[in-house]
Amino acid sequence: MSKRLESKYKINRRLGVNLWGRAKSPVNRREYGPGQHGQRRKGKPSDFSVQLMAKQKLKGYYGNISEKQFRRYYQEAVRRKGDTSENLINLLERRLDAVIYRMKFAITPFAARQFINHGHVLVNGRKMNIPSYLVKDGDVIEIREKSKQLAIVLDATQTTERDVPEYIEVDHRQMKGTFIRGPKFSDVPYPVQMEPNLVVEYYSR
């Protein structure tokens, strides 16, 4: 797992958006960026900077994925048939840490990644500790029996900050769910505007 060099809330402030829709985000209080130059007035952004910002938002949302790994997702999205931006979202939403987050077994994508790394998750009955593992349609994801009563899991399932999307089924009593299908971009409940088409433009320059 790549090291995350900056806190998740610093990512929010740098991008100027409440990336995960959390009530604790400092963007709710201070919309300017972090640091001594955070309040500087900004001019009209160039096309490149708009594309770069779209990439940073999408990359940051999924737990600040490394640039190398994110580029691989783009390359795989290009290789697949259909719309590249739709393919990119489909791939990102199949990441096991994204699925654990969507199922509300973790409060943030970062917490989901750590939870998987520590061996608390089963996929089709087998332990899986790779956060970037790509879940397939129909895969059953479950919290290990000895981990079902962990406070961090119980707290996450009770959060009202977000809902479980329609492409996932989950039973919070059994701590078990099914990834029904890969979503379309319009199916994904992002709390902020995402522009995967600009991400594709950034990489295809």
Coordinates of C-alpha atoms in Angstrom, one line a residue:
M1 CA 0.0 0.0 0.0
S2 CA 1.4 3.4 -0.9
K3 CA 1.9 5.9 1.9
R4 CA -0.6 8.7 2.2
L5 CA 1.5 11.8 2.6
E6 CA -1.2 14.2 3.6
S7 CA -4.3 13.9 5.8
K8 CA -7.7 13.3 4.1
Y9 CA -9.0 16.6 5.4
K10 CA -6.0 18.4 4.0
I11 CA -7.0 16.9 0.6
N12 CA -10.4 18.4 1.1
R13 CA -9.1 21.9 1.7
R14 CA -6.5 21.7 -1.1
L15 CA -9.2 20.8 -3.6
G16 CA -11.8 23.2 -2.0
V17 CA -14.5 20.6 -1.8
N18 CA -16.1 18.3 0.9
L19 CA -14.9 15.2 -1.0
W20 CA -16.7 12.6 1.1
G21 CA -19.6 14.7 2.3
R22 CA -18.5 14.5 5.9
A23 CA -19.8 16.9 8.6
K24 CA -16.3 17.0 10.1
S25 CA -14.7 18.4 7.0
P26 CA -12.9 21.7 7.5
V27 CA -14.2 22.9 4.1
N28 CA -17.5 23.4 5.9
R29 CA -15.8 26.2 7.9
R30 CA -13.0 27.4 5.7
E31 CA -13.4 27.1 1.9
Y32 CA -9.8 28.3 1.2
G33 CA -6.9 26.0 0.9
P34 CA -4.4 25.1 3.6
G35 CA -1.1 26.9 4.3
Q36 CA 0.0 30.6 4.2
H37 CA -1.1 31.0 0.6
G38 CA -4.4 29.3 0.9
Q39 CA -6.4 32.6 0.8
R40 CA -4.8 34.0 -2.3
R41 CA -7.2 35.1 -5.0
K42 CA -7.1 32.8 -8.0
G43 CA -7.4 33.7 -11.6
K44 CA -9.3 31.8 -14.3
P45 CA -7.9 28.2 -14.4
S46 CA -6.4 26.9 -17.7
D47 CA -7.9 23.8 -19.4
F48 CA -4.9 21.8 -18.1
S49 CA -5.5 22.9 -14.5
V50 CA -9.2 22.0 -14.8
Q51 CA -8.4 18.6 -16.0
L52 CA -5.7 18.1 -13.4
M53 CA -8.2 19.1 -10.6
A54 CA -10.7 16.6 -11.9
K55 CA -8.1 13.9 -11.8
Q56 CA -7.0 14.9 -8.3
K57 CA -10.6 14.9 -7.0
L58 CA -11.3 11.4 -8.4
K59 CA -8.0 10.0 -7.3
G60 CA -8.4 11.5 -3.8
Y61 CA -11.9 10.3 -3.4
Y62 CA -10.8 6.7 -3.6
G63 CA -8.3 7.0 -0.8
N64 CA -5.7 9.0 -2.6
I65 CA -4.7 6.2 -5.0
S66 CA -1.1 6.4 -6.2
E67 CA -0.5 8.0 -9.6
K68 CA 1.0 4.8 -11.0
Q69 CA -2.0 2.8 -10.0
F70 CA -4.5 5.4 -11.1
R71 CA -2.9 5.5 -14.6
R72 CA -3.1 1.8 -14.8
Y73 CA -6.9 2.1 -14.2
Y74 CA -7.1 4.6 -17.1
Q75 CA -5.1 2.3 -19.4
E76 CA -7.4 -0.6 -18.6
A77 CA -10.4 1.6 -19.1
V78 CA -9.1 2.5 -22.6
R79 CA -8.5 -1.1 -23.4
R80 CA -12.0 -2.1 -22.6
K81 CA -14.9 -1.7 -25.0
G82 CA -17.3 1.2 -24.5
D83 CA -17.0 4.7 -23.1
T84 CA -13.6 5.2 -21.4
S85 CA -14.9 7.5 -18.6
E86 CA -17.7 5.0 -17.7
N87 CA -15.2 2.1 -17.7
L88 CA -12.9 4.1 -15.4
I89 CA -15.6 4.6 -12.8
N90 CA -16.7 1.0 -13.1
L91 CA -13.1 -0.1 -12.3
L92 CA -12.7 2.2 -9.4
E93 CA -16.1 1.2 -7.9
R94 CA -15.0 -2.5 -8.1
R95 CA -12.0 -1.9 -5.8
L96 CA -12.6 -3.9 -2.6
D97 CA -11.9 -0.8 -0.4
A98 CA -14.5 1.2 -2.4
V99 CA -17.0 -1.7 -2.0
I100 CA -16.4 -1.9 1.8
Y101 CA -17.0 1.9 2.0
R102 CA -20.1 1.7 -0.1
M103 CA -21.5 -1.1 2.1
K104 CA -21.0 1.2 5.1
F105 CA -18.6 -1.2 6.9
A106 CA -16.1 1.7 7.1
I107 CA -16.6 5.4 7.7
T108 CA -14.1 6.5 5.0
P109 CA -12.2 4.9 2.0
F110 CA -9.0 5.3 4.1
A111 CA -10.6 3.3 7.0
A112 CA -11.8 0.7 4.5
R113 CA -8.3 0.2 3.2
Q114 CA -6.8 -0.2 6.6
F115 CA -9.6 -2.6 7.6
I116 CA -8.9 -4.8 4.6
N117 CA -5.2 -4.7 5.2
H118 CA -5.7 -6.0 8.8
G119 CA -7.5 -9.1 7.5
H120 CA -11.1 -8.4 8.6
V121 CA -12.8 -9.1 5.2
L122 CA -13.8 -12.2 3.3
V123 CA -14.7 -12.4 -0.4
N124 CA -16.7 -15.5 -1.3
G125 CA -15.6 -17.0 2.0
R126 CA -11.9 -16.4 1.6
K127 CA -9.8 -13.9 3.4
M128 CA -8.8 -11.0 1.2
N129 CA -6.3 -8.4 2.4
I130 CA -5.7 -6.5 -0.9
P131 CA -7.7 -3.2 -0.9
S132 CA -7.2 -2.9 -4.7
Y133 CA -8.7 -6.3 -5.4
L134 CA -11.3 -5.9 -8.2
V135 CA -14.7 -7.4 -7.1
K136 CA -16.7 -9.2 -9.7
D137 CA -20.5 -9.2 -10.3
G138 CA -22.1 -11.5 -7.7
D139 CA -19.2 -11.6 -5.3
V140 CA -20.2 -11.9 -1.7
I141 CA -18.3 -9.7 0.7
E142 CA -18.5 -10.4 4.5
I143 CA -16.8 -9.2 7.7
R144 CA -15.0 -12.0 9.5
E145 CA -16.9 -13.4 12.4
K146 CA -14.5 -12.2 15.1
S147 CA -14.5 -8.7 13.6
K148 CA -18.3 -8.1 13.4
Q149 CA -18.6 -6.5 16.8
L150 CA -15.7 -4.0 16.3
A151 CA -16.8 -0.5 17.3
I152 CA -15.5 1.0 14.1
V153 CA -17.7 -1.3 12.0
L154 CA -20.8 -0.8 14.2
D155 CA -20.4 3.0 14.1
A156 CA -19.9 3.0 10.3
T157 CA -23.1 0.9 9.7
Q158 CA -25.1 3.4 11.7
T159 CA -23.9 6.6 10.0
T160 CA -26.6 8.6 8.3
E161 CA -24.2 10.6 6.2
R162 CA -24.7 8.4 3.1
D163 CA -26.8 5.5 1.8
V164 CA -25.9 2.2 0.2
P165 CA -26.2 2.5 -3.6
E166 CA -28.5 0.3 -5.6
Y167 CA -25.8 -1.8 -7.3
I168 CA -24.9 -3.3 -3.9
E169 CA -27.0 -5.3 -1.5
V170 CA -26.1 -5.4 2.2
D171 CA -27.4 -6.9 5.4
H172 CA -25.9 -5.0 8.3
R173 CA -27.2 -7.5 10.9
Q174 CA -25.2 -10.3 9.3
M175 CA -22.4 -7.9 8.2
K176 CA -22.6 -9.4 4.7
G177 CA -23.3 -8.0 1.2
T178 CA -23.3 -8.7 -2.5
F179 CA -21.8 -6.7 -5.3
I180 CA -24.7 -7.0 -7.8
R181 CA -23.2 -5.2 -10.8
G182 CA -20.6 -2.7 -11.9
P183 CA -22.3 0.8 -11.8
K184 CA -22.6 3.4 -14.5
F185 CA -21.2 6.9 -13.6
S186 CA -24.8 8.2 -13.0
D187 CA -25.4 5.4 -10.4
V188 CA -22.5 6.4 -8.2
P189 CA -23.5 8.7 -5.2
Y190 CA -20.6 11.1 -5.2
P191 CA -21.2 14.0 -2.8
V192 CA -19.4 16.4 -5.1
Q193 CA -19.4 16.8 -8.9
M194 CA -17.0 14.4 -10.5
E195 CA -15.9 14.8 -14.2
P196 CA -14.3 11.5 -15.4
N197 CA -14.4 12.8 -19.0
L198 CA -11.9 15.5 -18.0
V199 CA -9.7 12.8 -16.4
V200 CA -9.7 11.0 -19.7
E201 CA -8.8 14.2 -21.5
Y202 CA -5.9 14.8 -19.0
Y203 CA -4.4 11.4 -19.7
S204 CA -5.0 11.4 -23.5
R205 CA -3.2 14.7 -24.1

